[in-house]
Amino acid sequence: MPSNRGLRLHPASPLFDVFSSVRSLVFVGVAALFAAGSDRTEVIIALVVAGGAALKGIQYFLTWYRIDATELVVSRGVIVRNERHIPFSRIQNLDLVRSPIHRMLGVSEVRIQTASGAEPEAVLRVLSEKAIAELQAGIGRVESSPTGAEAAPLVKLSIDDLVVLGLVSNRAMVVIGAAMGVLWQFGLTDRIEASLEGFAPALRGAGIGATAIGVAMFVVVLLVMLPALSVAMTIARFHGFTLVRNGEEFRLRCGLMTEYASTVVRERVQALSIRQSPLHRLLRRASIRIETAGGAKEGEQLISRRSFVPILPSDRAGEILEEVFPGVSLDDVEWRPLARGATRRMIKKALIVWLLVSIGAAAWLKLWGVGLAFVFLPVVIWHTIRTARFMSYARSGRAIMFRSGVWMRATTITLQERVQVVSVAENPFDRRHRHASLAIDTAGAGPIGHAINIPYLEAERAGSLRRSILSHMTEELSRSPSQR
Amino acid sequence: MSDAAPDSDAGQDVASEAVSEALRLNGAPTPVCVRLIGASRVSSMITSLVLCVLALVGVILGIGLGGMSSTSAWAVLLVVSWLGFTGGMIFLALWYPAAAYAKLRYAVNDMGIEIRHGIFWRKVVSVPKQRVQHTDVEQGPLMRRFGIAKLVIHTAGTQYATVSLEGLEFDMARRIRDHLIGKRVGSDHAE
């Protein structure tokens, strides 16, 4: 099947190329229209779009790819030709994105990720189902099972799960925030306020004040509209979510309108993080993120890392961990606390922050501020003590674990052989208490957002941990030569 | 402290070779070349000079804008604070490079490289040999003047994607680089 001559993309490719460039041009166009609004700008925009479309058409005929024995070769470029060789062994992820239009034409956009950089190494826009199957077979990712017939999924989310996920994640908050920003930018909030005031006299007759309307609206938005919107957005994104392990790779697919499919090679997972918000804990749920080297700073690519498992019962987290890092278990983990005196230092730090905020509050709200500050004092101390108690680390077999947080809890696990750099740091305050912090760096773009950075350790312990992790790591690496 | 770093240009090769051989075996913490102090003093002096001149312009403008109504006390205050600022900058430019040099140590062994640095915020960074993706040996015009170079180690890490070590003799930097990437090539073949 691997042929020596290059393969063309799907004939519909220029269409999608134009779509994607038009999408990025829309912003420029809208901005230009707002700025000038003359006929000439419209003509210029049309010309730019048409020119871009023509260029994409030419580009289609000059783009080809080839599946060799050990590498994928992608050649493109109108003026400057670029031939890119991607060894199969370096491919980290293969992501497919399929919007309703893609589905109508039976094609997908293919994104190939390697460990380098934030951008996908190659984007094949677009390939037919058959070409994708050939590509996957060539890369050696799919043994015999064609798409569809797979092993039993590790995680499968029902609509109920998605509703819970929508409520827990409160995805809409971000969108509403952005929308409010835009509204405010264009001065629309004033208009809304004005129209509200227009309503007011009518209602005042019924004995309802403007403030009451405001409060009522706020409550409705907060308790009804935001959650509803969150659930809708979550269902759109994660509908039909399944996570399957197929030999050495995980396959993840989801999406209502735009379908998204991703493969993550097990060996490439650098770290795994189990997260729980208070709501998660209340509902006994957790979410799992993973870190792979390179790629995925934004956009859909993030789904496979940020939402490796968007939501699952918290007692199943250990199961997923064992699937990702075989032989690593969350049971019988001996969590080691921070150094003696860590809690006292953290309280001291929290009190200094509290004092500064209190002074501000007192200056602004006078006696009320002072009162508020003292009401919050026990909360601050309680929160700090809880933080210090929960923050701990563990080593169990090849695994290094770190957990932290009071409200938002995160437990991050990596393997000794995945460690890149180990560092021990001491600041002047650390030195006074003979403390130090230990940072364990792994590869990855950081979608986990919970680095293994253990503060307030006894200095000697931090040093011996550093040496021990390094020697175990080099030992492990010399035993199995594969680098990550 | 500076016993391992020869000051004279003559015999530099022989000495650094001996040091490098010793390093490979025992991996003992070693200071870098003392000429780093001179080089960083010059570069921080240049920075301070620019800042002081900018501050002086500010002071002159401050006095000028005050115009007729400005009291002499205001002018004196500005000038005195400028003098203080300049003095502080000169002190920092002289003191900091020496203090930083005194705390900078590196150790190379079979496992990789270890760098200790920091006056107040101290840090030990360990980079295992297998994790070195590629390295650069950099030498700017000032560093060339002082006969030193900077070794930049790139890893696949996130926080520590690049780890650099300043103030090595050019030759030594190259030797360490060879040592760090030398064995890795072998392990790649084994793959």
PDB file of N, CA and C in Angstrom, chain A residues 417-428 431 441-444 453 466 470 473-474 477 483-484, chain B residues 111 114 116 119-128 130-131 133 155-160 184 187 191:
ATOM      1  N   GLU A 417      11.092   7.838  34.995  1.00  0.00           N
ATOM      2  CA  GLU A 417      11.778   7.874  33.700  1.00  0.00           C
ATOM      3  C   GLU A 417      11.268   8.980  32.783  1.00  0.00           C
ATOM      4  N   ARG A 418      10.206   9.709  33.208  1.00  0.00           N
ATOM      5  CA  ARG A 418       9.719  10.816  32.392  1.00  0.00           C
ATOM      6  C   ARG A 418      10.331  12.155  32.835  1.00  0.00           C
ATOM      7  N   VAL A 419      11.071  12.127  33.932  1.00  0.00           N
ATOM      8  CA  VAL A 419      11.611  13.376  34.477  1.00  0.00           C
ATOM      9  C   VAL A 419      12.672  13.943  33.536  1.00  0.00           C
ATOM     10  N   GLN A 420      12.610  15.257  33.313  1.00  0.00           N
ATOM     11  CA  GLN A 420      13.598  15.913  32.457  1.00  0.00           C
ATOM     12  C   GLN A 420      14.682  16.581  33.288  1.00  0.00           C
ATOM     13  N   VAL A 421      14.270  17.466  34.185  1.00  0.00           N
ATOM     14  CA  VAL A 421      15.222  18.242  34.977  1.00  0.00           C
ATOM     15  C   VAL A 421      14.722  18.242  36.423  1.00  0.00           C
ATOM     16  N   VAL A 422      15.645  18.131  37.359  1.00  0.00           N
ATOM     17  CA  VAL A 422      15.267  18.208  38.771  1.00  0.00           C
ATOM     18  C   VAL A 422      15.985  19.408  39.358  1.00  0.00           C
ATOM     19  N   SER A 423      15.285  20.223  40.146  1.00  0.00           N
ATOM     20  CA  SER A 423      15.978  21.351  40.742  1.00  0.00           C
ATOM     21  C   SER A 423      15.505  21.571  42.173  1.00  0.00           C
ATOM     22  N   VAL A 424      16.433  22.030  42.995  1.00  0.00           N
ATOM     23  CA  VAL A 424      16.129  22.334  44.385  1.00  0.00           C
ATOM     24  C   VAL A 424      16.395  23.819  44.574  1.00  0.00           C
ATOM     25  N   ALA A 425      15.448  24.537  45.162  1.00  0.00           N
ATOM     26  CA  ALA A 425      15.633  25.975  45.335  1.00  0.00           C
ATOM     27  C   ALA A 425      15.437  26.354  46.802  1.00  0.00           C
ATOM     28  N   GLU A 426      16.199  27.344  47.240  1.00  0.00           N
ATOM     29  CA  GLU A 426      16.065  27.860  48.609  1.00  0.00           C
ATOM     30  C   GLU A 426      15.993  29.369  48.540  1.00  0.00           C
ATOM     31  N   ASN A 427      15.010  29.966  49.190  1.00  0.00           N
ATOM     32  CA  ASN A 427      15.026  31.416  49.307  1.00  0.00           C
ATOM     33  C   ASN A 427      15.512  31.763  50.712  1.00  0.00           C
ATOM     34  N   PRO A 428      15.748  33.034  50.999  1.00  0.00           N
ATOM     35  CA  PRO A 428      16.295  33.388  52.313  1.00  0.00           C
ATOM     36  C   PRO A 428      15.438  32.881  53.474  1.00  0.00           C
ATOM     37  N   ARG A 431      16.020  29.235  54.045  1.00  0.00           N
ATOM     38  CA  ARG A 431      17.298  28.941  54.692  1.00  0.00           C
ATOM     39  C   ARG A 431      17.201  29.076  56.196  1.00  0.00           C
ATOM     40  N   ASP A 441      10.636  18.636  36.646  1.00  0.00           N
ATOM     41  CA  ASP A 441      10.172  19.130  35.356  1.00  0.00           C
ATOM     42  C   ASP A 441      10.027  17.973  34.382  1.00  0.00           C
ATOM     43  N   THR A 442       8.878  17.915  33.716  1.00  0.00           N
ATOM     44  CA  THR A 442       8.697  16.932  32.653  1.00  0.00           C
ATOM     45  C   THR A 442       8.438  17.676  31.353  1.00  0.00           C
ATOM     46  N   ALA A 443       8.457  16.939  30.249  1.00  0.00           N
ATOM     47  CA  ALA A 443       8.166  17.572  28.966  1.00  0.00           C
ATOM     48  C   ALA A 443       6.678  17.854  28.892  1.00  0.00           C
ATOM     49  N   GLY A 444       6.291  18.810  28.067  1.00  0.00           N
ATOM     50  CA  GLY A 444       4.872  19.090  27.890  1.00  0.00           C
ATOM     51  C   GLY A 444       4.605  20.562  27.830  1.00  0.00           C
ATOM     52  N   ASN A 453       5.924  20.910  42.019  1.00  0.00           N
ATOM     53  CA  ASN A 453       6.824  21.864  42.630  1.00  0.00           C
ATOM     54  C   ASN A 453       6.513  21.830  44.124  1.00  0.00           C
ATOM     55  N   ARG A 466      16.248  14.664  45.327  1.00  0.00           N
ATOM     56  CA  ARG A 466      16.789  15.045  44.023  1.00  0.00           C
ATOM     57  C   ARG A 466      17.769  13.983  43.534  1.00  0.00           C
ATOM     58  N   LEU A 470      17.146  11.326  40.416  1.00  0.00           N
ATOM     59  CA  LEU A 470      18.074  11.345  39.281  1.00  0.00           C
ATOM     60  C   LEU A 470      18.677   9.969  39.041  1.00  0.00           C
ATOM     61  N   MET A 473      16.174   7.584  37.718  1.00  0.00           N
ATOM     62  CA  MET A 473      15.813   7.926  36.350  1.00  0.00           C
ATOM     63  C   MET A 473      16.852   7.427  35.365  1.00  0.00           C
ATOM     64  N   THR A 474      18.138   7.681  35.671  1.00  0.00           N
ATOM     65  CA  THR A 474      19.187   7.255  34.730  1.00  0.00           C
ATOM     66  C   THR A 474      19.228   5.735  34.637  1.00  0.00           C
ATOM     67  N   LEU A 477      16.344   4.654  32.494  1.00  0.00           N
ATOM     68  CA  LEU A 477      16.554   4.989  31.093  1.00  0.00           C
ATOM     69  C   LEU A 477      17.578   4.062  30.453  1.00  0.00           C
ATOM     70  N   GLN A 483      13.308   6.974  24.798  1.00  0.00           N
ATOM     71  CA  GLN A 483      13.575   8.181  25.569  1.00  0.00           C
ATOM     72  C   GLN A 483      12.409   8.691  26.391  1.00  0.00           C
ATOM     73  N   ARG A 484      11.213   8.517  25.923  1.00  0.00           N
ATOM     74  CA  ARG A 484      10.124   8.970  26.769  1.00  0.00           C
ATOM     75  C   ARG A 484       8.893   8.116  26.554  1.00  0.00           C
TER      76      ARG A 484
ATOM     77  N   MET B 111      26.518  11.122  35.104  1.00  0.00           N
ATOM     78  CA  MET B 111      25.074  11.230  35.021  1.00  0.00           C
ATOM     79  C   MET B 111      24.627  12.441  34.213  1.00  0.00           C
ATOM     80  N   GLU B 114      25.293  19.464  36.867  1.00  0.00           N
ATOM     81  CA  GLU B 114      24.581  20.026  37.997  1.00  0.00           C
ATOM     82  C   GLU B 114      25.072  21.460  38.148  1.00  0.00           C
ATOM     83  N   ARG B 116      24.822  25.010  40.440  1.00  0.00           N
ATOM     84  CA  ARG B 116      24.341  25.685  41.649  1.00  0.00           C
ATOM     85  C   ARG B 116      24.556  27.169  41.465  1.00  0.00           C
ATOM     86  N   ILE B 119      22.430  34.102  44.938  1.00  0.00           N
ATOM     87  CA  ILE B 119      22.961  34.708  46.154  1.00  0.00           C
ATOM     88  C   ILE B 119      21.940  34.553  47.276  1.00  0.00           C
ATOM     89  N   PHE B 120      20.738  35.054  47.044  1.00  0.00           N
ATOM     90  CA  PHE B 120      19.675  34.932  48.043  1.00  0.00           C
ATOM     91  C   PHE B 120      18.755  33.770  47.703  1.00  0.00           C
ATOM     92  N   TRP B 121      18.338  33.728  46.476  1.00  0.00           N
ATOM     93  CA  TRP B 121      17.498  32.637  46.001  1.00  0.00           C
ATOM     94  C   TRP B 121      18.423  31.596  45.392  1.00  0.00           C
ATOM     95  N   ARG B 122      18.775  30.587  46.154  1.00  0.00           N
ATOM     96  CA  ARG B 122      19.746  29.603  45.684  1.00  0.00           C
ATOM     97  C   ARG B 122      19.056  28.449  44.992  1.00  0.00           C
ATOM     98  N   LYS B 123      19.717  27.928  44.013  1.00  0.00           N
ATOM     99  CA  LYS B 123      19.111  26.883  43.214  1.00  0.00           C
ATOM    100  C   LYS B 123      20.141  25.839  42.818  1.00  0.00           C
ATOM    101  N   VAL B 124      19.750  24.595  42.825  1.00  0.00           N
ATOM    102  CA  VAL B 124      20.567  23.522  42.266  1.00  0.00           C
ATOM    103  C   VAL B 124      19.754  22.923  41.136  1.00  0.00           C
ATOM    104  N   VAL B 125      20.279  22.961  39.932  1.00  0.00           N
ATOM    105  CA  VAL B 125      19.556  22.411  38.788  1.00  0.00           C
ATOM    106  C   VAL B 125      20.351  21.228  38.252  1.00  0.00           C
ATOM    107  N   SER B 126      19.709  20.077  38.167  1.00  0.00           N
ATOM    108  CA  SER B 126      20.395  18.895  37.645  1.00  0.00           C
ATOM    109  C   SER B 126      19.809  18.509  36.300  1.00  0.00           C
ATOM    110  N   VAL B 127      20.660  18.421  35.305  1.00  0.00           N
ATOM    111  CA  VAL B 127      20.206  17.987  33.989  1.00  0.00           C
ATOM    112  C   VAL B 127      20.901  16.666  33.665  1.00  0.00           C
ATOM    113  N   PRO B 128      20.136  15.581  33.596  1.00  0.00           N
ATOM    114  CA  PRO B 128      20.748  14.302  33.230  1.00  0.00           C
ATOM    115  C   PRO B 128      21.178  14.316  31.761  1.00  0.00           C
ATOM    116  N   GLN B 130      20.980  12.112  29.478  1.00  0.00           N
ATOM    117  CA  GLN B 130      20.017  11.574  28.503  1.00  0.00           C
ATOM    118  C   GLN B 130      18.966  12.607  28.131  1.00  0.00           C
ATOM    119  N   ARG B 131      18.838  13.665  28.934  1.00  0.00           N
ATOM    120  CA  ARG B 131      17.788  14.633  28.693  1.00  0.00           C
ATOM    121  C   ARG B 131      18.254  15.836  27.889  1.00  0.00           C
ATOM    122  N   GLN B 133      18.784  17.736  24.810  1.00  0.00           N
ATOM    123  CA  GLN B 133      18.325  17.641  23.427  1.00  0.00           C
ATOM    124  C   GLN B 133      19.395  18.176  22.492  1.00  0.00           C
ATOM    125  N   THR B 155      16.610  21.250  26.944  1.00  0.00           N
ATOM    126  CA  THR B 155      15.972  19.980  27.291  1.00  0.00           C
ATOM    127  C   THR B 155      14.551  20.007  26.742  1.00  0.00           C
ATOM    128  N   ALA B 156      13.861  18.889  26.871  1.00  0.00           N
ATOM    129  CA  ALA B 156      12.459  18.854  26.436  1.00  0.00           C
ATOM    130  C   ALA B 156      11.537  19.317  27.556  1.00  0.00           C
ATOM    131  N   GLY B 157      12.115  19.794  28.665  1.00  0.00           N
ATOM    132  CA  GLY B 157      11.314  20.191  29.821  1.00  0.00           C
ATOM    133  C   GLY B 157      10.462  21.415  29.561  1.00  0.00           C
ATOM    134  N   THR B 158       9.692  21.807  30.564  1.00  0.00           N
ATOM    135  CA  THR B 158       8.772  22.927  30.425  1.00  0.00           C
ATOM    136  C   THR B 158       9.357  24.161  31.109  1.00  0.00           C
ATOM    137  N   GLN B 159       9.510  24.083  32.457  1.00  0.00           N
ATOM    138  CA  GLN B 159      10.095  25.207  33.188  1.00  0.00           C
ATOM    139  C   GLN B 159      11.572  25.343  32.834  1.00  0.00           C
ATOM    140  N   TYR B 160      12.230  24.205  32.710  1.00  0.00           N
ATOM    141  CA  TYR B 160      13.667  24.220  32.458  1.00  0.00           C
ATOM    142  C   TYR B 160      13.972  23.773  31.035  1.00  0.00           C
ATOM    143  N   ARG B 184      25.040  10.302  24.419  1.00  0.00           N
ATOM    144  CA  ARG B 184      23.664  10.219  23.966  1.00  0.00           C
ATOM    145  C   ARG B 184      23.566   9.716  22.540  1.00  0.00           C
ATOM    146  N   SER B 187      23.486   6.059  22.644  1.00  0.00           N
ATOM    147  CA  SER B 187      22.236   5.457  23.089  1.00  0.00           C
ATOM    148  C   SER B 187      21.170   5.583  22.007  1.00  0.00           C
ATOM    149  N   GLU B 191      18.808   2.493  19.991  1.00  0.00           N
ATOM    150  CA  GLU B 191      17.353   2.519  19.946  1.00  0.00           C
ATOM    151  C   GLU B 191      16.793   1.753  18.753  1.00  0.00           C
TER     152      GLU B 191
END
